[in-house]
Amino acid sequence: MKEGLNFVLGVNLIIWSGLAFYLFILDRKIKKLEETSTARRK
Amino acid sequence: MKSGRWITETGSSTYLSEAVAIWLRDLRGEFRTRYAVNAILMFAVTTLIAVSFSIGSFRIGEAEQPFLYAVLLWIILVFSALSGLSRSFVKEEEAGTMDVLKLSARPQAVFLGKLFFNLTLLGALELIIVPSFILLMNYEIKLPGLFTAMVVSGGIGLGGGTTIVAAMIAQASARGALFSVLSFPLLLPLMITAIKGCEKAAVGANNPGWPEVRIAVAYSIVMIVMSLFLFPLIWEE
Amino acid sequence: MKSMYSLEVSDLCKHYSETLLFKDISFELHPGEVLAITGWNGSGKSTLLRIIAGLVRPTTGKVEMFFKGESIPKESRRRFVGMVAPAFSLYEELTALENLEFFCKVRGIAYDRKSCLAMMERTGLSENAHKLCRNYSSGMKQRLKLAQALLHSPPLLLLDEPGCNLDSKGMKIVENIIAAQRQRGMTVIASNEKREVDYGDRVINLSE
Amino acid sequence: MIAKVLLTIWMTVIIVAAFLYADAAVGFPGETSRILFFHVPQAWVATLSFLLSMIASCVYLARRNLKADYLALSAAELGLLFCLLATASGSIFAKAAWGSFWNWDPRQTSIVILLMIYGAYFALRSAVGDPEKRRVFAAVYSILAFVTVPFLVFVVPRITASLHPEDTMNPAKPGMDPKTLKVFLGSLLAYTGLFIWILRLRLRLLNLEGMQEPEFVVTEKMDLEGEKQ
């Protein structure tokens, strides 16, 4: 029973790290967009 | 023109009298064009026939009959209402009379007038469909008093919940489908309550204080009061 | 009578998502004055009138009506405004008199047949007061719209292309209405026809 | 920035704890109850975002500032996402615990009705062209829908429960021994943090879109300039 859990845990961790990584990339992309747009606006 | 009668004071007539004027105008217009009545009654009668023909009173056992028939009755009532209740606003928009109405009547009066009109339509729908449903399916009801109260309060809830939605979709595109999609989630609590109430009435379960009817009345009051506050926002640009 | 009513429009601007209709429209109007608004099709003449009537919200700027110096709240402005526009239409399934009766009641004016019939007389519709509007010609419908707009003798009359679909007799009626309104109220006319623009003491061109 | 890193670590801790640290609740076959560490917070976030969307709608109707509408829209979008997640994880749990993906247990009915309300909200938003009207109608609808939620929460469970006599124990709160409670509350916190993180990203995106509109006279009322985040 236990090793079944480890497998599910592993899958969850992979999904979560992928999601977190994606969110960080999004964060940087939006920050860049914000800088270019505020620069253009000045 | 006689001496110019300036309208100086603002509220010279009550909301109710203006609402009644709109209600009577709608009734007169509806009597002549039968625009909404046809839609609702056609839908209701065809579904009723289809249901009674396919299921009939013999196929369902005594035990399930009260509950299942209550569900079928309310499905017919709700979806017939959804097929026609938006007409009064949609027609105003399509005919171009909405702007003139916006310029002459107060939003609350328009809402009340249209609500009364919708309730009249629902009253007619229930007067025709409910008795014929009971006859066609020979639906045995032990507590007719509770049953009527449930049907009436359910009908008022139906009108209360959908009138403001009708006003919104009349000013949007893709009107027909949108009306059911928007109204259905709002009507679900009412529908579930009404089904439960009708089932209890049919079975004759002792049911002190008619809780379902009180829930339906509470629902109607809440929706109508909320709509009175929100209607001016969607009525005026 | 002079300062009984006034209309103040201050730096109005309206845009629809991308297109900018008009900018910085300001004027004042007092009883006895007629203002004409002209401009190419799509320059926002009708929208400007709808904003003044309170049907549409401007992007920026303000429209205010005063009665004896006090500002009239927007919700009750409609009792002081009568409007006629091509996009409007009345209830086809009712007769002319039923329409007027409805608009009297819904505006909270005591409905009396005599004054409605007199209004029909004034707009030359008295002989078919009892016919359904569905059978009216577009000219007759336009005259009924004029009758409806004048029912509550509004201090501010907004006419969007009043003469459309009207024959010469109809135009005569419009002239009388504008002349009568000049005696006791304010008028704003939106049109491209020279004849109607000439009614105005002042002209604002939206597409300068 | 640090907050986001902390949140990532915190969520990882929660995932590990959910499987290794906490033990499965009694009364459920095998380890199936563990999904509740994820299913219930998802449902919680879906309801929370619906409430937030309604409040933002009220603010928009009162002050008509664009920011409030952006918040209402993004909260509704996230609410829909988490509502879908909750429905999925709910039915997986139902399959494992009761053998059928869907049996209209009161919890499932309420989540589905919430899903329908979101669906209707976005159907309305896409059906109205004029931006001003679209925002007002969407706001009005989310308030109207919110008013029916209390009826759902009190009416549906009481009535549907009795409609299904074989309704088993309500799985909302597994046996709350201290260990499970700690992990459960931690997960609730993690999911709320995640919700806020994505919400802020979505808001900044909407602001960027907002700025693309052509230069026209901008009133003080409609302040499109994003104030410093």
XYZ file of C-alpha atoms in Angstrom:
716
model
C 0.000 0.000 0.000
C 2.797 2.365 1.040
C 4.769 2.267 -2.262
C 1.533 3.059 -4.133
C 1.425 6.253 -2.071
C 5.007 7.154 -2.955
C 4.154 6.916 -6.629
C 1.109 9.188 -6.258
C 3.176 11.573 -4.142
C 5.828 11.688 -6.839
C 3.279 12.463 -9.547
C 1.783 15.241 -7.445
C 5.157 16.779 -6.741
C 6.051 16.763 -10.438
C 2.765 18.424 -11.349
C 3.189 21.023 -8.628
C 6.796 21.902 -9.530
C 5.792 22.234 -13.185
C 2.933 24.551 -12.254
C 5.078 26.656 -9.891
C 7.807 26.951 -12.520
C 5.218 28.058 -15.105
C 3.869 30.678 -12.702
C 7.363 32.111 -12.141
C 7.933 32.367 -15.908
C 4.574 34.094 -16.324
C 5.536 36.472 -13.544
C 8.746 37.518 -15.279
C 7.056 37.806 -18.695
C 4.357 40.086 -17.355
C 6.928 42.190 -15.495
C 8.837 42.671 -18.766
C 5.609 43.606 -20.580
C 4.791 46.092 -17.839
C 8.208 47.726 -18.117
C 7.997 48.082 -21.908
C 4.476 49.487 -21.759
C 5.196 52.005 -18.983
C 8.385 52.995 -20.863
C 6.372 53.531 -24.078
C 3.802 55.551 -22.164
C 6.336 58.041 -20.663
C -53.225 73.169 -25.787
C -54.741 74.414 -22.575
C -52.473 76.510 -20.428
C -49.151 74.690 -20.355
C -49.264 72.199 -17.510
C -45.693 72.198 -16.258
C -44.697 69.072 -14.486
C -42.881 70.764 -11.660
C -43.088 68.299 -8.862
C -41.291 65.026 -9.640
C -43.168 62.201 -7.988
C -46.685 63.162 -8.917
C -47.779 59.554 -9.303
C -46.880 56.427 -7.392
C -44.709 53.675 -8.838
C -47.680 51.376 -8.542
C -50.007 53.400 -10.750
C -47.310 53.689 -13.422
C -46.610 49.970 -13.096
C -50.297 49.182 -13.512
C -50.365 51.381 -16.619
C -47.494 49.359 -18.096
C -49.135 46.098 -17.041
C -52.440 46.995 -18.690
C -50.665 48.212 -21.817
C -48.769 44.936 -22.028
C -51.957 42.947 -21.478
C -53.764 44.880 -24.189
C -50.842 44.437 -26.572
C -50.571 40.759 -25.708
C -54.277 40.227 -26.184
C -53.976 41.560 -29.713
C -50.734 39.927 -30.782
C -50.678 36.856 -28.466
C -46.935 36.955 -28.890
C -45.887 35.451 -25.535
C -49.028 33.437 -24.782
C -48.678 31.365 -27.904
C -45.057 30.535 -27.179
C -45.722 29.489 -23.585
C -48.944 27.551 -24.125
C -47.761 25.776 -27.260
C -44.652 24.589 -25.457
C -46.583 23.587 -22.343
C -49.336 21.695 -24.124
C -46.985 19.786 -26.418
C -44.711 18.754 -23.547
C -47.703 17.782 -21.437
C -49.104 15.605 -24.205
C -45.695 14.059 -24.844
C -45.244 13.287 -21.138
C -48.698 11.871 -20.564
C -48.548 9.869 -23.762
C -45.152 8.341 -23.086
C -45.438 7.741 -19.355
C -49.158 7.646 -18.705
C -50.511 6.625 -15.340
C -50.062 2.888 -15.760
C -46.338 2.533 -16.213
C -45.204 4.063 -12.886
C -45.846 2.241 -9.644
C -47.905 3.807 -6.854
C -44.851 4.381 -4.655
C -42.828 6.602 -7.001
C -45.800 8.360 -8.564
C -46.056 11.361 -6.168
C -42.393 12.284 -6.503
C -41.912 11.592 -10.212
C -45.104 13.375 -11.242
C -44.111 16.401 -9.155
C -40.776 16.480 -11.010
C -42.478 16.190 -14.390
C -45.035 18.880 -13.540
C -42.357 21.342 -12.525
C -40.156 20.553 -15.511
C -43.088 21.412 -17.771
C -43.912 24.596 -15.828
C -40.345 25.886 -15.589
C -39.380 25.236 -19.191
C -42.661 26.579 -20.562
C -42.047 29.743 -18.533
C -38.483 29.917 -19.860
C -39.786 29.666 -23.423
C -42.012 32.719 -23.166
C -41.315 34.990 -20.219
C -38.571 36.911 -21.970
C -40.911 37.972 -24.775
C -42.298 41.097 -23.145
C -38.877 42.733 -22.929
C -37.535 41.271 -26.173
C -40.513 42.619 -28.081
C -39.973 46.115 -26.640
C -36.351 46.058 -27.780
C -37.095 44.676 -31.239
C -40.001 47.020 -31.881
C -37.875 49.992 -30.815
C -40.303 51.050 -28.106
C -37.755 50.466 -25.338
C -36.160 53.888 -25.757
C -39.470 55.716 -25.547
C -40.364 53.657 -22.490
C -36.989 54.496 -20.902
C -37.791 58.154 -21.464
C -41.264 58.059 -20.009
C -41.357 55.535 -17.179
C -39.363 55.080 -14.019
C -37.254 51.872 -13.919
C -38.955 50.504 -10.809
C -42.360 51.064 -12.413
C -41.216 49.239 -15.551
C -39.936 46.318 -13.495
C -43.150 46.028 -11.493
C -45.305 46.393 -14.597
C -43.430 43.670 -16.417
C -43.403 41.492 -13.287
C -47.198 41.723 -13.029
C -47.445 40.882 -16.715
C -45.190 37.839 -16.316
C -47.148 36.718 -13.257
C -50.369 36.991 -15.277
C -48.844 34.801 -17.980
C -47.691 32.301 -15.347
C -51.135 32.339 -13.748
C -52.721 31.499 -17.078
C -50.086 28.824 -17.700
C -50.723 27.189 -14.313
C -54.501 27.422 -14.585
C -54.379 25.515 -17.845
C -51.503 23.106 -17.318
C -51.800 22.002 -13.683
C -55.421 20.780 -13.776
C -54.914 19.074 -17.126
C -51.706 17.473 -15.857
C -53.543 16.077 -12.854
C -56.356 14.789 -15.071
C -54.209 13.352 -17.851
C -51.860 11.596 -15.448
C -54.610 11.028 -12.841
C -52.197 12.255 -10.259
C -53.719 11.524 -6.882
C -53.187 14.419 -4.454
C -54.086 14.008 -0.790
C -53.571 17.633 0.320
C -54.931 19.854 -2.486
C -54.595 22.975 -0.294
C -50.859 22.549 0.119
C -50.498 21.605 -3.541
C -52.206 24.781 -4.763
C -50.224 26.940 -2.344
C -47.034 25.337 -3.613
C -47.947 25.822 -7.259
C -48.936 29.449 -6.703
C -45.892 30.379 -4.604
C -43.658 28.501 -7.049
C -45.179 30.463 -9.926
C -44.570 33.766 -8.161
C -40.959 32.719 -7.587
C -40.640 31.877 -11.272
C -41.805 35.352 -12.227
C -39.706 37.042 -9.536
C -36.543 35.279 -10.580
C -36.759 35.689 -14.336
C -38.100 39.192 -14.960
C -34.809 41.028 -14.445
C -32.939 38.367 -16.440
C -35.378 38.948 -19.302
C -34.626 42.673 -19.175
C -30.901 41.952 -19.434
C -31.013 39.482 -22.297
C -33.363 41.747 -24.251
C -30.456 44.181 -24.509
C -27.949 41.452 -25.411
C -27.516 39.387 -28.573
C -28.450 35.660 -28.832
C -31.475 36.280 -26.702
C -33.485 33.063 -26.629
C -30.867 30.578 -25.516
C -29.254 33.040 -23.148
C -32.477 33.483 -21.196
C -32.701 29.816 -20.185
C -28.968 29.496 -19.505
C -29.040 32.529 -17.217
C -32.353 31.842 -15.511
C -31.988 28.138 -14.813
C -29.266 28.310 -12.141
C -31.258 31.017 -10.367
C -34.438 28.953 -10.467
C -32.930 25.650 -9.266
C -33.423 26.222 -5.535
C -37.036 27.208 -6.187
C -37.656 24.240 -8.456
C -36.192 21.708 -5.989
C -38.282 23.215 -3.191
C -41.459 23.193 -5.264
C -40.948 19.571 -6.291
C -40.486 18.584 -2.659
C -43.583 20.543 -1.625
C -45.768 19.019 -4.324
C -44.535 15.542 -3.472
C -45.463 16.027 0.185
C -48.858 17.363 -0.863
C -49.473 14.342 -3.068
C -48.349 11.839 -0.473
C -50.276 13.686 2.226
C -47.306 13.643 4.582
C -47.976 15.626 7.729
C -46.116 18.780 7.109
C -46.721 21.373 9.796
C -46.298 24.981 8.720
C -45.746 24.114 5.024
C -41.939 24.744 5.078
C -41.558 24.405 1.295
C -44.199 27.027 0.612
C -42.510 29.383 3.051
C -39.157 28.811 1.350
C -40.715 29.594 -2.054
C -42.326 32.761 -0.697
C -39.014 33.803 0.889
C -37.250 33.149 -2.446
C -39.792 35.292 -4.317
C -39.494 38.166 -1.856
C -35.675 38.078 -1.951
C -35.522 37.970 -5.753
C -38.129 40.693 -6.241
C -36.507 43.033 -3.690
C -33.031 42.421 -5.181
C -34.391 43.032 -8.659
C -35.988 46.309 -7.578
C -32.568 47.537 -6.443
C -30.652 46.189 -9.449
C -33.154 46.947 -12.212
C -32.399 50.689 -12.550
C -28.729 49.821 -13.154
C -29.480 47.643 -16.160
C -32.327 49.825 -17.400
C -30.523 53.111 -17.764
C -27.370 53.387 -19.846
C -40.310 82.879 -17.210
C -36.816 83.536 -18.540
C -34.709 81.899 -15.875
C -37.320 79.313 -14.889
C -35.430 76.512 -16.654
C -31.924 76.146 -18.080
C -29.776 73.442 -19.567
C -26.011 73.316 -19.060
C -23.779 70.987 -21.029
C -20.102 71.123 -20.037
C -17.201 69.563 -22.034
C -19.037 66.482 -23.190
C -17.037 63.726 -24.841
C -18.198 60.344 -26.049
C -16.310 57.440 -27.536
C -17.390 53.928 -28.499
C -14.548 51.477 -27.627
C -12.215 52.627 -30.434
C -13.845 55.530 -32.274
C -13.997 58.963 -30.678
C -17.370 60.524 -31.556
C -17.008 64.081 -30.339
C -15.000 66.034 -27.798
C -15.421 69.165 -25.625
C -19.034 70.031 -26.459
C -20.239 72.789 -24.118
C -23.221 75.094 -24.312
C -25.994 76.633 -22.278
C -29.637 76.890 -23.231
C -32.429 79.017 -21.845
C -36.169 79.099 -22.552
C -36.946 80.716 -25.879
C -33.714 79.506 -27.521
C -33.397 76.886 -30.253
C -30.069 75.133 -30.767
C -29.309 73.240 -33.966
C -26.733 70.446 -34.090
C -25.424 69.295 -37.423
C -22.625 67.102 -38.776
C -21.979 64.161 -41.127
C -23.768 60.907 -40.626
C -22.154 59.043 -37.774
C -20.757 62.230 -36.254
C -22.774 61.466 -33.106
C -25.688 63.894 -33.473
C -28.210 61.331 -32.258
C -25.883 60.120 -29.510
C -25.444 63.670 -28.262
C -29.221 64.070 -28.073
C -29.532 60.742 -26.289
C -26.909 61.881 -23.771
C -28.804 65.134 -23.125
C -32.014 63.114 -22.655
C -30.179 60.873 -20.178
C -30.522 57.704 -22.231
C -26.771 57.313 -22.734
C -23.917 57.961 -20.335
C -21.168 60.253 -21.686
C -17.523 59.201 -21.364
C -16.633 62.543 -19.832
C -18.430 65.781 -19.154
C -21.756 66.623 -17.584
C -25.334 67.466 -18.615
C -27.392 69.352 -16.079
C -30.876 70.805 -16.168
C -31.943 73.453 -13.709
C -35.395 74.396 -12.511
C -35.431 77.756 -10.725
C -31.679 77.415 -10.198
C -31.850 73.973 -8.632
C -30.343 71.038 -10.455
C -32.865 68.403 -11.506
C -31.702 64.869 -10.612
C -31.053 62.685 -13.615
C -33.810 60.182 -12.751
C -36.508 62.825 -12.909
C -35.029 64.652 -15.869
C -37.207 62.537 -18.172
C -40.315 64.358 -16.891
C -38.890 67.598 -18.213
C -37.734 66.242 -21.570
C -39.647 65.270 -24.694
C -37.741 63.513 -27.471
C -38.406 62.397 -31.027
C -35.887 60.287 -32.960
C -35.995 58.047 -36.041
C -34.980 55.024 -33.936
C -37.957 55.469 -31.631
C -41.274 53.857 -32.401
C -44.580 53.624 -30.625
C -46.729 50.579 -29.872
C -47.917 49.262 -33.241
C -50.600 47.032 -31.769
C -52.324 49.961 -30.037
C -54.342 52.758 -31.593
C -52.938 56.288 -31.580
C -55.181 57.353 -28.713
C -54.274 54.263 -26.675
C -50.607 55.105 -27.179
C -51.091 58.648 -25.915
C -53.240 57.408 -23.039
C -50.447 55.027 -22.031
C -47.756 57.715 -22.161
C -49.910 60.069 -20.117
C -50.463 57.527 -17.393
C -46.915 56.212 -17.329
C -45.594 59.759 -16.970
C -47.973 60.323 -14.108
C -50.062 62.976 -15.845
C -53.805 62.817 -15.276
C -55.049 61.353 -18.552
C -57.922 63.237 -20.105
C -59.195 62.426 -23.524
C -59.772 66.027 -24.447
C -56.167 67.132 -24.177
C -54.982 64.012 -26.006
C -57.484 64.617 -28.773
C -56.388 68.254 -28.891
C -52.782 67.026 -29.277
C -53.876 64.736 -32.105
C -55.613 67.752 -33.684
C -52.452 69.746 -33.433
C -50.423 67.072 -35.217
C -53.114 66.510 -37.842
C -54.003 62.956 -36.803
C -57.431 63.514 -35.351
C -59.392 61.653 -38.037
C -57.509 58.355 -37.512
C -57.116 58.555 -33.742
C -58.771 55.160 -33.427
C -56.804 53.291 -36.055
C -54.060 50.841 -35.067
C -50.626 52.360 -35.463
C -49.645 49.318 -37.467
C -51.729 50.720 -40.342
C -50.172 54.200 -40.050
C -47.890 55.508 -42.762
C -44.373 56.420 -41.643
C -45.310 60.110 -41.860
C -48.288 59.603 -39.571
C -46.129 57.600 -37.154
C -43.641 60.460 -37.077
C -46.422 62.911 -36.221
C -47.659 60.631 -33.460
C -44.132 60.580 -32.046
C -44.218 64.374 -32.027
C -47.584 64.266 -30.234
C -46.192 61.833 -27.665
C -43.161 64.032 -27.035
C -45.344 67.083 -26.333
C -47.935 65.397 -24.096
C -46.348 66.506 -20.839
C -45.462 69.954 -22.274
C -41.764 69.449 -21.599
C -39.571 72.516 -21.009
C -36.841 70.819 -23.120
C -37.750 69.393 -26.519
C -35.177 67.237 -28.334
C -35.873 66.708 -32.032
C -33.643 64.264 -33.932
C -34.411 64.775 -37.635
C -38.021 65.832 -36.871
C -38.907 66.200 -40.509
C -37.986 62.690 -41.657
C -40.850 60.997 -43.548
C -42.939 64.155 -43.332
C -44.728 65.831 -46.260
C -44.983 69.612 -46.569
C -48.072 69.643 -44.338
C -46.086 67.654 -41.785
C -43.198 70.091 -41.962
C -45.681 72.922 -41.343
C -46.764 71.147 -38.154
C -43.139 70.811 -37.045
C -42.632 74.522 -37.657
C -45.654 75.376 -35.496
C -44.415 73.063 -32.769
C -40.971 74.661 -32.769
C -42.517 78.138 -32.773
C -44.829 77.208 -29.891
C -41.966 75.619 -27.957
C -39.884 78.758 -28.453
C -42.525 80.682 -26.458
C -42.129 78.636 -23.348
C -39.229 76.245 -23.500
C -35.928 75.157 -24.974
C -35.422 73.155 -28.147
C -32.482 71.211 -29.553
C -32.702 70.019 -33.154
C -30.273 67.515 -34.665
C -30.423 67.455 -38.459
C -28.535 67.758 -41.705
C -31.314 69.424 -43.668
C -30.665 73.105 -44.160
C -34.297 73.992 -43.541
C -34.300 72.384 -40.107
C -30.854 73.709 -39.180
C -32.062 77.221 -39.996
C -34.632 76.997 -37.191
C -31.759 77.227 -34.727
C -30.549 80.543 -33.362
C -27.165 78.867 -32.791
C -25.572 75.950 -34.624
C -22.997 73.421 -33.401
C -21.243 71.393 -36.091
C -19.942 68.095 -34.721
C -17.751 67.310 -37.683
C -15.736 70.487 -37.898
C 8.990 37.641 -4.649
C 9.994 35.877 -1.472
C 6.341 35.232 -0.689
C 5.982 33.273 -3.902
C 9.009 31.164 -3.171
C 7.761 30.533 0.375
C 4.352 29.585 -1.001
C 5.940 27.102 -3.405
C 7.860 25.472 -0.584
C 4.822 25.495 1.683
C 2.676 23.757 -0.927
C 5.377 21.122 -1.452
C 5.461 20.489 2.283
C 1.691 20.105 2.292
C 1.718 17.627 -0.577
C 4.330 15.493 1.125
C 2.517 15.714 4.479
C -0.790 14.801 2.905
C 0.645 11.471 1.770
C 3.242 10.586 4.372
C 2.634 12.539 7.570
C -1.169 12.400 7.919
C -2.876 9.009 8.112
C -5.929 7.954 6.156
C -9.255 8.711 7.839
C -11.167 5.716 9.203
C -14.445 4.845 7.530
C -13.090 5.203 4.037
C -11.680 2.416 1.891
C -7.897 2.419 1.990
C -6.136 5.709 1.426
C -8.963 7.349 -0.529
C -9.635 10.034 2.096
C -6.313 11.734 1.311
C -7.799 13.375 -1.772
C -9.865 15.467 0.610
C -6.704 17.470 1.453
C -6.971 18.730 -2.120
C -10.674 18.428 -3.003
C -12.062 20.474 -0.119
C -9.625 23.435 -0.467
C -10.421 23.545 -4.189
C -14.139 23.780 -3.406
C -13.329 26.354 -0.731
C -11.373 28.514 -3.199
C -14.163 28.196 -5.792
C -16.701 29.544 -3.276
C -14.249 32.189 -1.998
C -13.615 33.513 -5.512
C -17.340 33.596 -6.203
C -17.788 35.739 -3.094
C -14.865 37.979 -4.135
C -16.296 38.342 -7.639
C -19.642 39.377 -6.148
C -18.052 41.966 -3.852
C -15.987 43.370 -6.730
C -19.189 43.554 -8.773
C -20.879 45.587 -6.036
C -17.908 47.964 -5.968
C -18.053 48.285 -9.748
C -21.777 49.080 -9.700
C -21.208 51.675 -6.984
C -18.145 53.428 -8.362
C -17.935 52.176 -11.974
C -14.153 52.034 -11.867
C -12.588 49.613 -14.306
C -10.305 47.990 -11.720
C -13.303 46.565 -9.861
C -14.575 44.952 -13.034
C -11.162 43.476 -13.784
C -11.139 41.958 -10.276
C -14.669 40.574 -10.708
C -13.721 39.016 -14.032
C -10.454 37.435 -12.900
C -12.016 36.128 -9.650
C -14.815 34.542 -11.696
C -12.338 32.970 -14.121
C -10.296 31.478 -11.295
C -13.483 30.427 -9.537
C -14.537 28.514 -12.618
C -11.130 26.821 -12.848
C -11.142 25.717 -9.210
C -14.795 24.714 -9.471
C -13.898 22.369 -12.328
C -10.979 21.000 -10.295
C -13.222 20.454 -7.293
C -15.855 18.698 -9.401
C -13.216 16.423 -10.945
C -11.528 15.546 -7.663
C -14.961 15.132 -6.057
C -16.104 12.581 -8.583
C -12.775 10.719 -8.415
C -13.309 10.450 -4.679
C -16.934 9.370 -5.197
C -15.774 6.649 -7.570
C -13.189 5.369 -5.083
C -15.382 5.686 -1.970
C -18.835 4.772 -3.324
C -18.143 3.138 -6.591
C -19.909 5.638 -8.853
C -18.499 8.776 -10.413
C -21.680 10.737 -9.861
C -24.581 10.129 -7.534
C -25.918 13.653 -6.881
C -24.749 13.700 -3.326
C -25.620 17.134 -1.880
C -21.989 18.287 -2.096
C -21.841 17.394 -5.770
C -25.142 19.122 -6.531
C -24.014 22.409 -4.986
C -20.677 22.358 -6.847
C -22.408 21.665 -10.174
C -24.903 24.461 -9.611
C -21.988 26.813 -8.879
C -20.447 25.595 -12.147
C -23.661 26.429 -14.005
C -23.744 29.914 -12.484
C -20.168 30.562 -13.703
C -21.098 29.188 -17.128
C -24.073 31.541 -17.297
C -21.900 34.461 -16.093
C -19.443 33.996 -18.947
C -22.236 33.329 -21.465
C -23.723 36.706 -20.495
C -20.348 38.453 -20.679
C -19.769 37.178 -24.186
C -23.284 38.019 -25.404
C -23.267 41.761 -24.692
C -21.288 43.897 -27.092
C -21.165 47.305 -25.509
C -18.386 47.167 -22.878
C -20.174 49.421 -20.426
C -23.377 47.346 -20.537
C -21.443 44.068 -20.442
C -19.743 45.042 -17.191
C -22.978 46.225 -15.581
C -24.933 43.135 -16.624
C -22.187 40.777 -15.482
C -22.024 42.544 -12.135
C -25.809 42.438 -11.684
C -25.924 38.756 -12.582
C -23.172 37.778 -10.164
C -25.060 39.567 -7.357
C -28.359 37.894 -8.277
C -26.683 34.469 -8.458
C -24.982 35.073 -5.133
C -28.346 35.732 -3.501
C -29.555 32.260 -4.506
C -26.454 30.547 -3.035
C -27.745 30.560 0.572
C -30.921 28.879 -0.657
C -28.714 26.269 -2.302
C -26.559 25.686 0.750
C -29.542 25.266 3.081
C -32.209 23.939 0.720
C -30.319 21.481 -1.473
C -28.592 19.364 1.206
C -31.742 19.081 3.302
C -33.926 18.104 0.361
C -31.606 16.061 -1.872
C -30.307 14.210 1.171
C -33.761 12.949 1.912
C -34.278 12.285 -1.780
C -31.461 9.712 -1.639
C -32.043 7.486 1.388
C -28.764 5.595 0.868
C -26.760 8.830 1.268
C -23.739 7.876 3.300
C -21.720 9.904 5.730
C -21.026 13.416 4.524
C -17.363 13.230 3.413
C -16.746 16.952 3.958
C -14.767 16.690 7.149
C -12.822 13.431 7.558
C -12.172 12.366 11.135
C -10.383 15.410 12.424
C -7.509 14.073 14.554
C -4.881 16.776 15.217
C -2.434 15.569 12.555
C -5.029 15.545 9.810
C -6.418 18.902 10.967
C -2.943 20.508 10.759
C -2.377 19.251 7.223
C -5.913 20.191 6.198
C -5.626 23.780 7.443
C -2.165 24.037 5.910
C -3.549 22.920 2.586
C -6.372 25.442 2.860
C -3.768 28.167 3.407
C -1.619 26.930 0.508
C -4.539 26.900 -1.899
C -5.680 30.361 -0.846
C -2.104 31.606 -1.407
C -2.034 29.977 -4.827
C -5.384 31.592 -5.648
C -4.102 35.066 -4.722
C -0.888 34.531 -6.697
C -2.675 33.579 -9.928
C -5.315 36.267 -9.363
C -2.669 38.996 -9.183
C -1.024 37.714 -12.357
C -4.386 37.774 -14.130
C -5.128 41.291 -12.861
C -1.797 42.621 -14.103
C -2.530 41.055 -17.498
C -5.945 42.717 -17.656
C -4.377 46.059 -16.746
C -1.891 45.642 -19.583
C -4.730 44.896 -21.987
C -6.603 47.903 -20.637
C -3.679 50.184 -21.480
C -3.721 49.146 -25.115
C -6.911 51.102 -25.766
C -6.227 54.173 -27.974
C -5.210 57.450 -26.411
C -8.416 59.320 -25.726
C -9.439 61.788 -23.129
C -9.159 59.793 -19.961
C -11.272 61.014 -17.082
C -10.164 60.843 -13.517
C -13.078 58.463 -12.937
C -11.675 55.823 -15.311
C -8.065 55.780 -14.116
C -6.453 53.340 -16.524
C -2.937 54.176 -15.328
C -1.964 51.202 -13.157
C -0.887 52.643 -9.890
C 2.427 51.200 -8.703
C 1.769 47.559 -7.784
